[in-house]
Coordinates of C-alpha atoms in Angstrom, one line a residue:
M23 CA 114.8 121.7 54.7
L24 CA 112.3 123.1 57.2
L25 CA 113.9 124.9 60.9
I26 CA 111.3 124.9 64.0
G27 CA 113.4 127.6 66.6
L28 CA 112.1 126.7 70.0
T29 CA 112.2 129.0 73.1
G30 CA 110.6 130.0 76.0
S31 CA 111.2 131.4 79.0
I32 CA 112.9 130.3 82.3
G33 CA 111.2 127.4 84.1
M34 CA 108.5 126.5 81.6
G35 CA 110.1 123.2 80.4
K36 CA 111.8 124.0 76.9
S37 CA 114.5 121.4 77.8
T38 CA 111.5 118.7 77.9
V39 CA 110.4 119.9 75.3
G40 CA 113.3 120.1 73.5
R41 CA 113.6 116.3 74.3
F42 CA 110.4 115.3 73.1
F43 CA 111.1 117.1 69.5
A44 CA 114.3 114.6 69.4
E45 CA 112.2 111.2 70.7
A46 CA 110.4 111.9 67.4
G47 CA 113.5 111.7 65.0
V48 CA 114.0 115.7 64.8
P49 CA 117.9 117.1 64.8
V50 CA 118.3 119.2 67.9
H51 CA 121.1 122.2 68.5
D52 CA 120.7 123.0 71.8
A53 CA 122.3 126.3 72.5
D54 CA 122.7 125.7 76.0
A55 CA 124.2 122.7 76.0
T56 CA 126.3 124.3 73.3
V57 CA 127.0 127.2 75.7
H58 CA 128.0 124.7 78.5
A59 CA 130.6 122.3 76.1
L60 CA 132.6 125.6 74.9
Y61 CA 133.3 126.5 78.5
E62 CA 134.9 123.0 78.6
A63 CA 136.7 123.9 75.0
E64 CA 137.2 126.6 72.9
A65 CA 136.1 129.5 75.0
V66 CA 138.0 129.0 78.1
D67 CA 141.4 130.6 77.0
A68 CA 139.5 133.6 75.8
I69 CA 137.0 133.8 79.2
A70 CA 139.8 133.3 81.4
A71 CA 141.4 136.7 79.6
A72 CA 138.7 138.5 80.3
F73 CA 137.2 137.6 83.9
P74 CA 140.0 136.7 85.3
G75 CA 139.6 133.9 88.1
S76 CA 136.6 132.5 86.1
V77 CA 138.3 129.5 85.3
A78 CA 139.5 126.6 87.2
D79 CA 141.1 123.3 86.1
G80 CA 140.2 123.8 82.4
K81 CA 137.0 124.7 82.7
V82 CA 134.7 127.8 83.0
D83 CA 133.4 127.7 86.7
R84 CA 130.1 128.7 85.5
M85 CA 129.0 129.9 89.8
A86 CA 132.2 132.2 89.7
L87 CA 131.8 133.5 85.6
G88 CA 127.9 133.8 86.6
A89 CA 129.4 136.5 89.8
Q90 CA 131.2 138.5 88.1
V91 CA 128.6 139.1 85.0
F92 CA 125.6 139.3 87.4
G93 CA 124.0 142.7 86.8
D94 CA 126.5 143.8 85.2
Q95 CA 124.8 144.8 81.5
A96 CA 129.2 145.6 80.0
A97 CA 130.0 142.6 81.3
L98 CA 127.6 140.8 80.2
R99 CA 128.4 142.1 76.9
R100 CA 132.0 141.1 76.5
L101 CA 130.8 137.4 77.5
E102 CA 128.1 137.4 74.6
A103 CA 131.2 139.1 72.1
I104 CA 133.0 135.5 73.0
V105 CA 130.0 132.8 72.8
H106 CA 127.3 133.6 70.9
P107 CA 130.2 133.7 67.8
L108 CA 130.9 130.2 68.8
V109 CA 127.7 128.6 69.2
R110 CA 126.3 130.5 65.5
A111 CA 129.6 128.3 64.4
S112 CA 128.2 125.1 66.0
E113 CA 125.0 125.8 64.6
T114 CA 126.0 125.9 60.9
K115 CA 128.1 123.2 61.3
F116 CA 125.0 121.4 63.0
L117 CA 122.5 122.3 59.6
A118 CA 125.3 121.4 57.3
A119 CA 125.5 118.2 58.4
A120 CA 121.7 117.2 59.3
A121 CA 121.3 118.9 55.2
A122 CA 124.0 116.1 54.4
R123 CA 121.5 113.8 56.1
G124 CA 118.4 114.4 54.1
A125 CA 117.0 116.1 57.6
R126 CA 113.5 117.6 56.5
V127 CA 113.1 119.2 59.6
V128 CA 115.6 120.3 62.2
L129 CA 115.1 122.5 65.7
L130 CA 117.0 125.3 67.0
D131 CA 116.8 124.9 70.7
I132 CA 117.5 129.1 72.0
P133 CA 116.3 130.2 75.0
L134 CA 116.6 133.7 73.9
L135 CA 115.6 133.5 70.3
F136 CA 113.5 136.9 70.2
E137 CA 116.0 138.8 72.3
T138 CA 119.0 138.1 69.5
G139 CA 116.7 138.5 66.9
G140 CA 116.9 134.7 66.0
E141 CA 113.5 134.1 64.9
T142 CA 114.2 135.5 61.6
R143 CA 116.8 132.2 61.0
V144 CA 113.8 130.1 61.4
D145 CA 111.0 129.6 59.7
V146 CA 108.7 128.7 62.3
V147 CA 109.1 129.6 66.4
V148 CA 107.3 127.7 69.2
V149 CA 107.2 128.9 72.3
V150 CA 106.9 126.7 75.2
S151 CA 104.3 128.6 78.6
A152 CA 102.9 127.1 81.6
G153 CA 102.2 130.4 83.6
A154 CA 103.8 132.4 86.0
A155 CA 102.4 130.5 88.9
A156 CA 104.1 127.1 87.3
Q157 CA 106.7 129.0 86.4
R158 CA 107.7 130.7 89.2
A159 CA 106.9 127.7 91.1
R160 CA 109.4 125.4 89.7
V161 CA 112.2 127.8 88.9
L162 CA 112.2 128.6 92.5
E163 CA 112.9 125.0 93.7
R164 CA 115.9 124.9 92.2
P165 CA 119.1 125.2 94.5
D166 CA 120.8 128.5 93.2
M167 CA 117.9 130.7 93.1
N168 CA 116.3 133.0 94.8
P169 CA 112.7 135.4 94.2
A170 CA 115.5 138.3 93.6
K171 CA 117.6 136.4 91.1
L172 CA 114.5 135.3 89.5
D173 CA 113.0 138.7 89.2
A174 CA 116.4 139.6 87.8
I175 CA 116.6 137.3 85.5
L176 CA 112.3 137.9 83.9
A177 CA 113.8 141.3 83.6
K178 CA 116.0 140.3 80.8
Q179 CA 113.7 138.5 79.0
M180 CA 111.0 139.3 76.7
P181 CA 107.4 138.8 78.6
D182 CA 105.9 135.2 77.9
A183 CA 102.7 136.9 76.9
E184 CA 104.5 138.6 74.3
K185 CA 106.3 135.4 72.8
C186 CA 103.2 133.0 73.1
R187 CA 101.6 136.3 70.5
R188 CA 104.7 135.9 68.6
A189 CA 104.7 132.5 68.3
H190 CA 103.2 129.9 65.6
F191 CA 102.9 127.3 67.9
V192 CA 102.7 127.6 71.5
V193 CA 103.2 124.1 74.1
D194 CA 101.3 124.3 77.1
T195 CA 103.4 122.8 79.7
A196 CA 101.4 122.9 82.6
G197 CA 99.2 119.7 82.0
T198 CA 101.3 116.0 81.9
L199 CA 104.4 114.4 80.1
D200 CA 102.0 113.0 77.5
S201 CA 99.8 115.7 76.9
T202 CA 103.1 117.9 76.0
R203 CA 104.4 114.9 74.0
A204 CA 101.1 115.1 72.4
Q205 CA 101.7 118.8 71.4
V206 CA 104.5 117.9 70.2
H207 CA 103.6 115.3 67.4
G208 CA 100.5 117.5 67.0
I209 CA 102.9 120.2 65.8
L210 CA 105.0 117.4 64.2
R211 CA 102.3 117.2 62.0
A212 CA 101.3 120.4 61.2
V213 CA 104.5 121.4 59.3
A214 CA 104.9 118.3 57.9
A215 CA 102.2 119.5 55.6
M216 CA 103.5 122.6 55.2
P217 CA 104.6 123.7 51.9
G218 CA 108.7 122.9 50.6
V219 CA 108.5 119.8 53.3
I220 CA 109.3 116.4 51.7
R221 CA 107.3 114.3 53.1

């Protein structure tokens, strides 16, 4: 079973690319979606204890939690110590299920793949990029975003150029959705020819 790691900086179109892989029949484990699910289940009690006032109606209030950890490295590390092991456990269960079903290729969608050393757990890395101008325009359209917040987020992420340099494949999402989808199918054709992938 070949493992593809999908990553890309904020606003580059990673979620869209992940959706196109799923459309093509590739099992996808989305780390962000897993975190959102954990915020309504297994992670709630531990986060409530570590960050008082961050839980409401039995679920983590992401805005309240974000206010407590944004810009506070110690708080962020405490949160990661709670969440990361749960995400990895979910990933392990997903991979076991995919292997049991005979999946030939699976995709791990991990926003901070390089930053967390996740590239060592996958066979192929796909980076999603669109250029700095498109990235800023997309992200600043979000209702809870401003230039200072975006700059702070980017400061924590590996530069896009470095991610692209370290990738096996780069998907350029600056064009049309059809162009992006075609690039995904091209990657799948390329990995299907790699040794160890049963066709």
